[in-house]
PDB file of C-alpha atoms in Angstrom:
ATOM      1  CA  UNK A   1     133.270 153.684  55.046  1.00 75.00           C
ATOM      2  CA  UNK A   2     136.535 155.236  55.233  1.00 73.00           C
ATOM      3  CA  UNK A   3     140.222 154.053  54.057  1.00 73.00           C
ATOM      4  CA  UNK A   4     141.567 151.873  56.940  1.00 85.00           C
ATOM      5  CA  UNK A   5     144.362 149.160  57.121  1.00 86.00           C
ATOM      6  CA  UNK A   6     141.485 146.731  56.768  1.00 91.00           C
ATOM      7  CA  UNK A   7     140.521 148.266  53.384  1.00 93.00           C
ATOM      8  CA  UNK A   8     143.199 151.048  52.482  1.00 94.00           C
ATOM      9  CA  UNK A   9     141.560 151.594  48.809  1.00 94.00           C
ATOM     10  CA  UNK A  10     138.090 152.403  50.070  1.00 93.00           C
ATOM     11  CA  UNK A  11     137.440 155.961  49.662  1.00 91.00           C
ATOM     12  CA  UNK A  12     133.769 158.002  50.154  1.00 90.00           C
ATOM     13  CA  UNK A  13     133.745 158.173  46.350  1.00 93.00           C
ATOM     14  CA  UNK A  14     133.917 154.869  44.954  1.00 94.00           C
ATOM     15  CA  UNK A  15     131.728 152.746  46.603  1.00 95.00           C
ATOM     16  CA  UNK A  16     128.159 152.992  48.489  1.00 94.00           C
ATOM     17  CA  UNK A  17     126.605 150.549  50.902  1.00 93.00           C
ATOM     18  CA  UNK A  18     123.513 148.584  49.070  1.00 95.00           C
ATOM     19  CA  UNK A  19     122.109 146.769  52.123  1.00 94.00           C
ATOM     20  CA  UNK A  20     122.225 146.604  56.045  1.00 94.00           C
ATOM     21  CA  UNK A  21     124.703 143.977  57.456  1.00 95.00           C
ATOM     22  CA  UNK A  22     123.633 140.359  58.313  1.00 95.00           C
ATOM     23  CA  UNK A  23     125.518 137.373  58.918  1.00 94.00           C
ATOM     24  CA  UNK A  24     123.220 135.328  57.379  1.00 96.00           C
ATOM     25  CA  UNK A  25     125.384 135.302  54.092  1.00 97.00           C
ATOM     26  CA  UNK A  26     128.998 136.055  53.046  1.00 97.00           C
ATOM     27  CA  UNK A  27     130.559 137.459  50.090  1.00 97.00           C
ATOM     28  CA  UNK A  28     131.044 133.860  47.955  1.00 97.00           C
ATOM     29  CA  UNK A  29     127.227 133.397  48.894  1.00 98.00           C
ATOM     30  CA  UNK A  30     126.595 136.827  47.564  1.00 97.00           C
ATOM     31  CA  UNK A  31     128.701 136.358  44.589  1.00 98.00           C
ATOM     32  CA  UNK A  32     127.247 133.692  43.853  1.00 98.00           C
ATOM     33  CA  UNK A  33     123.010 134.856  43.997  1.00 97.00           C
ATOM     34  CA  UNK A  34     122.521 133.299  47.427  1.00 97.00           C
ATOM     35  CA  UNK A  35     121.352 135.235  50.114  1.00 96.00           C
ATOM     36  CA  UNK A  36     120.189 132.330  52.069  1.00 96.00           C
ATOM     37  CA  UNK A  37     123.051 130.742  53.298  1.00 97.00           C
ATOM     38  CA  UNK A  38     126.796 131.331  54.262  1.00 97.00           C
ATOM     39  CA  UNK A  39     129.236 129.536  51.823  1.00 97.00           C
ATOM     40  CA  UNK A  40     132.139 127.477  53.840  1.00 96.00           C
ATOM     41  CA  UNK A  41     133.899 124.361  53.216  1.00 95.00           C
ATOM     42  CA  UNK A  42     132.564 121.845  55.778  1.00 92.00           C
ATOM     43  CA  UNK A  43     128.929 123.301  55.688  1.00 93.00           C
ATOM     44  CA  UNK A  44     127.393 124.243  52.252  1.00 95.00           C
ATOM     45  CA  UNK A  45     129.551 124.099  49.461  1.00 95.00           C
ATOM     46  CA  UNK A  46     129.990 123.245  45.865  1.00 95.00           C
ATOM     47  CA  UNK A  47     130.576 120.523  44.865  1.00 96.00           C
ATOM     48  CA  UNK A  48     129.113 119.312  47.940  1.00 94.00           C
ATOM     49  CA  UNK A  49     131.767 116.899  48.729  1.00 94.00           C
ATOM     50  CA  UNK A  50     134.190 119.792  48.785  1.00 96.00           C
ATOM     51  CA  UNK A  51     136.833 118.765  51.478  1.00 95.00           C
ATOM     52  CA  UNK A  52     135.647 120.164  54.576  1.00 92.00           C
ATOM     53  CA  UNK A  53     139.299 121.549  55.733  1.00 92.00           C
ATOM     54  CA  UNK A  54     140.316 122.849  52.455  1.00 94.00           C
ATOM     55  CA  UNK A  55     139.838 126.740  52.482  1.00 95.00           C
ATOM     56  CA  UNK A  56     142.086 127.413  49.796  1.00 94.00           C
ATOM     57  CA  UNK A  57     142.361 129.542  46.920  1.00 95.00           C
ATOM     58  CA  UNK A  58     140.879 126.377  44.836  1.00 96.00           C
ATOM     59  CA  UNK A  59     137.952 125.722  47.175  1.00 97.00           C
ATOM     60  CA  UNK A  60     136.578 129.208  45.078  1.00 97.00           C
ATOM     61  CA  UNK A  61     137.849 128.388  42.393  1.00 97.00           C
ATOM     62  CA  UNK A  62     136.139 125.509  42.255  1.00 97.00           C
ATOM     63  CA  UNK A  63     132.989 126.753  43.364  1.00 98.00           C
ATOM     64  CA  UNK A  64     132.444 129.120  40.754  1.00 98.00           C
ATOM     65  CA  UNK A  65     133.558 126.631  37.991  1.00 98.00           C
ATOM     66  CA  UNK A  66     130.589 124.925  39.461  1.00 98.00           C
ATOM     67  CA  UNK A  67     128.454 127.398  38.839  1.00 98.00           C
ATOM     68  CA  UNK A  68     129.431 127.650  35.106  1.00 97.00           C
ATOM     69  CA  UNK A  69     132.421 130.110  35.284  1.00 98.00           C
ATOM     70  CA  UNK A  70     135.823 130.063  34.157  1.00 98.00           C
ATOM     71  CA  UNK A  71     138.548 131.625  33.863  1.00 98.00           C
ATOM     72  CA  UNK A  72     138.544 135.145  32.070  1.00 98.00           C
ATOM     73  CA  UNK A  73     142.164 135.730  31.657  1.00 96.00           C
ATOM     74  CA  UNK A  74     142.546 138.744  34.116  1.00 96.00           C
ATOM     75  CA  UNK A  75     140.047 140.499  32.097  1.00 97.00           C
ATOM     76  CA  UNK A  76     137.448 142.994  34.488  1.00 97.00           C
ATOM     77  CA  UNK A  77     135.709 144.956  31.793  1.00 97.00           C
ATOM     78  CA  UNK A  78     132.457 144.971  31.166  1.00 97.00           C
ATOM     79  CA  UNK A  79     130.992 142.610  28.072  1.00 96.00           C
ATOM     80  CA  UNK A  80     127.583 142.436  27.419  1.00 95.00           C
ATOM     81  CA  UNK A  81     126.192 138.631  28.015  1.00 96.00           C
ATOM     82  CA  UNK A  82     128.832 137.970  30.254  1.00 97.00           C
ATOM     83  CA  UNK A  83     128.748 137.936  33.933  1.00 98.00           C
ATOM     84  CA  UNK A  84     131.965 137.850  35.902  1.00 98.00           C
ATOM     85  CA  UNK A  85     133.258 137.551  39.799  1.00 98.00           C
ATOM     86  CA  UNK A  86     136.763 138.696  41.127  1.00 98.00           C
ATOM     87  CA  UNK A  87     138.730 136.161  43.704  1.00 98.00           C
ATOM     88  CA  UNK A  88     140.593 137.475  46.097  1.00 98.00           C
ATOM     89  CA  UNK A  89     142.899 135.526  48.153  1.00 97.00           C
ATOM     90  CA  UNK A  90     145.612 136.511  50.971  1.00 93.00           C
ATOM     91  CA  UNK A  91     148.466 133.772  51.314  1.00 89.00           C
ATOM     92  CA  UNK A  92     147.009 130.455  50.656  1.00 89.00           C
ATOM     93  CA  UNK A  93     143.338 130.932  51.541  1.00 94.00           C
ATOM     94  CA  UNK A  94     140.661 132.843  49.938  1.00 97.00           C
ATOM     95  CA  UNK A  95     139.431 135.835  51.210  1.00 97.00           C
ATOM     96  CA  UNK A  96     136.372 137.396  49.514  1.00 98.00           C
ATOM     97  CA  UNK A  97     134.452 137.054  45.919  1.00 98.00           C
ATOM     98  CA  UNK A  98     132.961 140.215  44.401  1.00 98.00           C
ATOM     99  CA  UNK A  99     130.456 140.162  41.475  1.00 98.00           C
ATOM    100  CA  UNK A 100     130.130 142.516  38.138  1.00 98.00           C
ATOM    101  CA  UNK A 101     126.723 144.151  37.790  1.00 97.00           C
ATOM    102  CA  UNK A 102     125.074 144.967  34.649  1.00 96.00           C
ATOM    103  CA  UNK A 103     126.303 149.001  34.725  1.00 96.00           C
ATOM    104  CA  UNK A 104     130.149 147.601  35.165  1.00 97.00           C
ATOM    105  CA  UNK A 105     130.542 148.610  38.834  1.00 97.00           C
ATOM    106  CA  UNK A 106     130.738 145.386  41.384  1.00 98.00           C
ATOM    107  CA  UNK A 107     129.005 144.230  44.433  1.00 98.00           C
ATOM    108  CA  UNK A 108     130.336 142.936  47.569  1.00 97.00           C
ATOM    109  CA  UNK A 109     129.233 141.435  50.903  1.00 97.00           C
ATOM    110  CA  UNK A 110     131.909 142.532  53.586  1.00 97.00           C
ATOM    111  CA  UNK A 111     131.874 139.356  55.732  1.00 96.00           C
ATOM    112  CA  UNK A 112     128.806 139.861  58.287  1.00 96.00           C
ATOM    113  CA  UNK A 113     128.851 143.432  57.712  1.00 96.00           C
ATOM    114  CA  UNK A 114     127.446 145.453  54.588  1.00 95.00           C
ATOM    115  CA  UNK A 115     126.690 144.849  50.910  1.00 96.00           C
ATOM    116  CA  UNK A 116     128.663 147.312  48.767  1.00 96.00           C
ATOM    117  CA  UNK A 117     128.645 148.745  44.981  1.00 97.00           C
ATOM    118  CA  UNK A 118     131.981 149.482  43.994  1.00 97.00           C
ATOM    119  CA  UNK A 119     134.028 150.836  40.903  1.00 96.00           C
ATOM    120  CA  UNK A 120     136.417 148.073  40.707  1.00 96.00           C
ATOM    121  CA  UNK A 121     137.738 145.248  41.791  1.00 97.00           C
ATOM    122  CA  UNK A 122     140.677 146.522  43.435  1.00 96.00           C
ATOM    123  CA  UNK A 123     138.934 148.919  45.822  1.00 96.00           C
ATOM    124  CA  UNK A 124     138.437 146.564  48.385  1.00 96.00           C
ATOM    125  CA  UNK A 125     141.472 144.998  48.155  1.00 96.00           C
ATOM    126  CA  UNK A 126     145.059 145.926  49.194  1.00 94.00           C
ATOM    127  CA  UNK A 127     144.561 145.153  53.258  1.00 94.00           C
ATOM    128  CA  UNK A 128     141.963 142.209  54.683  1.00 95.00           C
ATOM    129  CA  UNK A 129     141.510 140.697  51.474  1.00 96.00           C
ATOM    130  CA  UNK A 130     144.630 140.334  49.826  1.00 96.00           C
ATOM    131  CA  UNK A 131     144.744 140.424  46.250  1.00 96.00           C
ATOM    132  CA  UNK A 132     142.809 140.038  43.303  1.00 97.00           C
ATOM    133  CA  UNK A 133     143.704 136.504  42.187  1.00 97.00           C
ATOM    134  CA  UNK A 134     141.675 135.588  39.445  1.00 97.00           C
ATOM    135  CA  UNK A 135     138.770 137.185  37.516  1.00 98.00           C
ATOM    136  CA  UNK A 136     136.637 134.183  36.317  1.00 98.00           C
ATOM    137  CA  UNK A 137     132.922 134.795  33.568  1.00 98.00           C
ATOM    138  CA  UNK A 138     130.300 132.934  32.407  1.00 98.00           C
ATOM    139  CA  UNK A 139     127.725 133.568  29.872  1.00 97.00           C
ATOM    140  CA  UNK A 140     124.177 134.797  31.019  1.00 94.00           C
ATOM    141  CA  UNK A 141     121.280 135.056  28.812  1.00 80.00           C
TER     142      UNK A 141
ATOM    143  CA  UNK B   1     152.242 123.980  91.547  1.00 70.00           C
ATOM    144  CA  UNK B   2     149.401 126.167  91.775  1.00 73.00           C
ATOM    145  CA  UNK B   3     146.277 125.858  89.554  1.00 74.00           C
ATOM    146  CA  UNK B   4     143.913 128.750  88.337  1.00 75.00           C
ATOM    147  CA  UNK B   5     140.251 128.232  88.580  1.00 81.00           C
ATOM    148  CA  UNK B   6     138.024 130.588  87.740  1.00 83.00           C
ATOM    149  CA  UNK B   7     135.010 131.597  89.191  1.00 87.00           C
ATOM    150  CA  UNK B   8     132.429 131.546  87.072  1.00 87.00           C
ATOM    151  CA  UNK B   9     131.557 135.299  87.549  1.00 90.00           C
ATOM    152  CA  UNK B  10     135.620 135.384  86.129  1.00 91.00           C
ATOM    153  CA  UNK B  11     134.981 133.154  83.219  1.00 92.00           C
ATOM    154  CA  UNK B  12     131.412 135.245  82.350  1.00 95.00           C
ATOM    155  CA  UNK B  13     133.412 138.299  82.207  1.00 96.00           C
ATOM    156  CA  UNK B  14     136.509 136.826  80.121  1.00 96.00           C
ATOM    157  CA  UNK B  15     133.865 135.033  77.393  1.00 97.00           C
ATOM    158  CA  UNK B  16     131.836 137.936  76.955  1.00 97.00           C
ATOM    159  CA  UNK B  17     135.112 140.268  76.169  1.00 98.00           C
ATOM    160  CA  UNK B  18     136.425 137.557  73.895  1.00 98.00           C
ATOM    161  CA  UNK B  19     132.945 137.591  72.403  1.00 98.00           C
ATOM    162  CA  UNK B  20     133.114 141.281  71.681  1.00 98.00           C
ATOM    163  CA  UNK B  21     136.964 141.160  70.400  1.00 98.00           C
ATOM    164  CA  UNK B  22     136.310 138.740  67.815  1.00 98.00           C
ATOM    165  CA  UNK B  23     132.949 140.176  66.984  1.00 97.00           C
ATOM    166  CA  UNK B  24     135.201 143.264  66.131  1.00 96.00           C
ATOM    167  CA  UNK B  25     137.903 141.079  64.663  1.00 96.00           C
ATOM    168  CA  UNK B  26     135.831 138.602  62.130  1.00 97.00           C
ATOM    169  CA  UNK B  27     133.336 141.652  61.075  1.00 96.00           C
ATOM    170  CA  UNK B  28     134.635 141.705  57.826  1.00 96.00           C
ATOM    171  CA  UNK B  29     135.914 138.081  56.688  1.00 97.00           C
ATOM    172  CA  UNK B  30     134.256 135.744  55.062  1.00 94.00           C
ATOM    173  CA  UNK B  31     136.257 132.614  55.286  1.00 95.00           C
ATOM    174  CA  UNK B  32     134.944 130.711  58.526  1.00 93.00           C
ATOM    175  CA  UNK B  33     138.664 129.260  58.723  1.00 94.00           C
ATOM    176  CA  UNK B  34     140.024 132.831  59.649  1.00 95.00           C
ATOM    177  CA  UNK B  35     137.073 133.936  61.800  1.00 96.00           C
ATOM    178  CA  UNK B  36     138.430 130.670  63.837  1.00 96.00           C
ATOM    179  CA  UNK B  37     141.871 131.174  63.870  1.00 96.00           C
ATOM    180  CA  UNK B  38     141.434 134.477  65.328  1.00 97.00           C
ATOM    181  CA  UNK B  39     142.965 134.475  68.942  1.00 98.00           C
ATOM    182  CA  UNK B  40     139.781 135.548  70.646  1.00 98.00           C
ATOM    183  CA  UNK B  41     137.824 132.699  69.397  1.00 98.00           C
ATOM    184  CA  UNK B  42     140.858 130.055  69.797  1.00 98.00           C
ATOM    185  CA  UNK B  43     140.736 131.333  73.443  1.00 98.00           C
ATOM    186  CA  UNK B  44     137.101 130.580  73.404  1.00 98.00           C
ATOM    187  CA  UNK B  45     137.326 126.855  72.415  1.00 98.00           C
ATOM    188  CA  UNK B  46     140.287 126.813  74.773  1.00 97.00           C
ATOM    189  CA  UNK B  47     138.028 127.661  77.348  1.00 96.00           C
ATOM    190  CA  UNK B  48     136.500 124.138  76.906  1.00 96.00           C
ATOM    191  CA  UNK B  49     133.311 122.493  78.258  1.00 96.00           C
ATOM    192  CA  UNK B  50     132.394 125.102  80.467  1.00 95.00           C
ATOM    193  CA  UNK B  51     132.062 127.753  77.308  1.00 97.00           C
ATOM    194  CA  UNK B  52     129.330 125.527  75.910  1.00 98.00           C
ATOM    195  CA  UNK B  53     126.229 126.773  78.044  1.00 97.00           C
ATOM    196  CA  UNK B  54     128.065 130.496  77.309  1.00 98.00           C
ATOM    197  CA  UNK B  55     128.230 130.030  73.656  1.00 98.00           C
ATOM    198  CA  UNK B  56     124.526 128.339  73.421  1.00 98.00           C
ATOM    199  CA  UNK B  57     123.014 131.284  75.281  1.00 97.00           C
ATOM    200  CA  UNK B  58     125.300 133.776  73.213  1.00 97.00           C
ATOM    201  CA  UNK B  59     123.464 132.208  69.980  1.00 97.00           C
ATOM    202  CA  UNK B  60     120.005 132.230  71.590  1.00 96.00           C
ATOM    203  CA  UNK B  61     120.975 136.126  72.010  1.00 96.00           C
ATOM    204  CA  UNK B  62     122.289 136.992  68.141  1.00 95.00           C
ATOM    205  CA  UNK B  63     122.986 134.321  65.981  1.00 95.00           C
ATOM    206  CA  UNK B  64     126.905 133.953  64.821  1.00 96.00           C
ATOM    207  CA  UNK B  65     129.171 131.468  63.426  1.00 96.00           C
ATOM    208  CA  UNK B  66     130.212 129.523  66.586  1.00 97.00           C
ATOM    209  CA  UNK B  67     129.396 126.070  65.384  1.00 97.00           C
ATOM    210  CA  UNK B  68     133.464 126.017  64.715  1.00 96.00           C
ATOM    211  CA  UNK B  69     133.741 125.953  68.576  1.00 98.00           C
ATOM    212  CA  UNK B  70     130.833 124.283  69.744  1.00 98.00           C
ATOM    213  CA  UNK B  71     131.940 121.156  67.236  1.00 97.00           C
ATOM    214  CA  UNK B  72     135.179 121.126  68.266  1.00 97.00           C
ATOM    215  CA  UNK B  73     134.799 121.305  72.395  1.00 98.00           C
ATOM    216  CA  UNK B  74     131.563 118.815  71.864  1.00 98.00           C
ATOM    217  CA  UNK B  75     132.877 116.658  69.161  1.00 97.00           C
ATOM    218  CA  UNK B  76     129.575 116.814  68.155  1.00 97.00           C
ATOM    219  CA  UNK B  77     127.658 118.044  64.937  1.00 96.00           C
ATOM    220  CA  UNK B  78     123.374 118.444  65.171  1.00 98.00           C
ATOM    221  CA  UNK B  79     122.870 120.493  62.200  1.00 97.00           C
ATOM    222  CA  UNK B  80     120.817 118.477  59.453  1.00 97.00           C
ATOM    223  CA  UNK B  81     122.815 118.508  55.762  1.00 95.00           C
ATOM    224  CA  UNK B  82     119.481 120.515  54.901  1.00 96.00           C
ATOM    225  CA  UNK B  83     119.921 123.202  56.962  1.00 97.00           C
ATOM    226  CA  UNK B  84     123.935 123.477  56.542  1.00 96.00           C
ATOM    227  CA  UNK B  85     124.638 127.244  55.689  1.00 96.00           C
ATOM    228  CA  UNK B  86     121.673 128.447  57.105  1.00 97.00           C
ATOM    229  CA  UNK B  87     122.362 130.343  59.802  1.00 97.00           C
ATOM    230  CA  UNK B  88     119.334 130.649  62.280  1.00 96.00           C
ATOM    231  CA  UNK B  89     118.676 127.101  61.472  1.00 97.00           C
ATOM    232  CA  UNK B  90     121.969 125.967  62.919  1.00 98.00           C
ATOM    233  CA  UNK B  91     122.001 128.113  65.424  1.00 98.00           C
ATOM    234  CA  UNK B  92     118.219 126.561  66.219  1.00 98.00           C
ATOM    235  CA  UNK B  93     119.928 122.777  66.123  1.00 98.00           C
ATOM    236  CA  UNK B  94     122.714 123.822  68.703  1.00 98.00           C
ATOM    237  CA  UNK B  95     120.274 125.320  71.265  1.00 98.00           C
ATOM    238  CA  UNK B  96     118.129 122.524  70.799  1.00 98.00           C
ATOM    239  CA  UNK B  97     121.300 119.883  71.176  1.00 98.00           C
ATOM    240  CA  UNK B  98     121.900 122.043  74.541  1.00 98.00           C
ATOM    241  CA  UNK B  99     118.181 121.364  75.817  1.00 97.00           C
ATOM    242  CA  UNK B 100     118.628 117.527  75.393  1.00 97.00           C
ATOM    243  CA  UNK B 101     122.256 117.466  76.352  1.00 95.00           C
ATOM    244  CA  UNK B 102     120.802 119.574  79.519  1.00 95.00           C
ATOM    245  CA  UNK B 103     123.497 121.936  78.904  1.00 94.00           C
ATOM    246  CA  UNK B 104     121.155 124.509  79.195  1.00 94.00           C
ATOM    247  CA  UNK B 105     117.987 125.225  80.433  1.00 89.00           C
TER     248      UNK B 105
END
């Protein structure tokens, strides 16, 4: 993909696509390890009672906390035994979620489009997604 | 006053490019909330009752997330808890609602 107002910091050097696109699954599904299902308030969520009209910046927030994350202070390097997922959020609402993989680089689902591998956190944000707004971890064996 | 009815040749035509504009439009988010609030799909829902059999058969033809508009021109809801998130699986509840609602065929 090429720079675009949608994602200004994508550039044919850091990042590849990883996978065709589907809209079986979005980005929160894919951050979190779910490729089965497409993470919204009001459908499947965690917690499950999640209010179904709430697609804030605390709806993800909450979510990953659920899955045993919190917050890492900003922090996007890699550490070994920890596993950790960038927020992104555009006024009030979340926008995307983007997981660290083992070599450093992170992974993203672009909505129903493609999976990506990019350098940082930052490269797909800066137009559609907003901003980073948290980096959260959690320990993995 | 004069009213404007469509025919439904008209209204065919109008879905499917609202169909294709927010297809364009929602390729990349992730949050259902903004798909929705995208004009093309608001215009959708604002097409009302007479989208339903249009957005049924545009599921049967690729799966998408249209159970925004479907539950709110049908103030209904068929999709088992089990099967919330799963795509084909909703999209299999709404075309079956539309066979017993005989809104399709």
């Amino acid at each position: 993909m090429a720079p675009s107002p949608r994602f200004p910091n994508l550039s044919p050097t850091n990042h590849s696509e990883t996978s065709p696109a589907t809209p079986q699954y979005n980005c929160v599904a894919w951050a979190a390890e779910d490729t089965a299902r497409w993470w919204q308030p009001g459908s499947y969520w965690l917690p499950a009672d999640w209010p179904g009209n709430d697609f804030g910046l605390a709806a993800l927030e909450r979510a990953f906390r659920e899955l045993g994350y919190e917050d890492a202070g900003g922090d996007d390097s890699l550490q070994p035994g920890i596993q950790k997922v960038a927020l992104y959020g555009s006024g009030f609402v979340y926008t995307h979620a983007a997981r660290q993989l083992p070599t450093g680089k992170w992974t993203s689902k672009l909505g129903k489009s493609v999976d990506i591998e990019h350098d940082y956190p930052s490269v797909v944000a800066g137009g559609l997604y907003g901003d980073v707004v948290q980096i959260m971890r959690r320990h993995v064996a | 006053m004069t009213t404007f009815t469509p025919s439904p040749t008209q209204t065919l035509a109008r879905f499917r490019q609202l169909v294709q504009q927010w297809k364009d439009e929602s390729r990349y988010l992730s949050n259902t909330a903004q798909m929705a609030m995208l004009r093309s799909y608001q215009s959708i829902i604002g097409m009302g009752p007479q989208a339903v059999p249009l957005i049924l058969d545009e599921l049967r033809r690729e799966p998408d997330h249209w159970f925004w508009a479907l539950e709110a021109i049908t103030l209904e809801n068929p999709v088992p808890p089990q099967d919330a998130g799963q795509l084909d699986k909703m999209a299999q509840a709404w075309i079956d609602w539309g066979f017993n609602a005989r809104v399709i065929s």
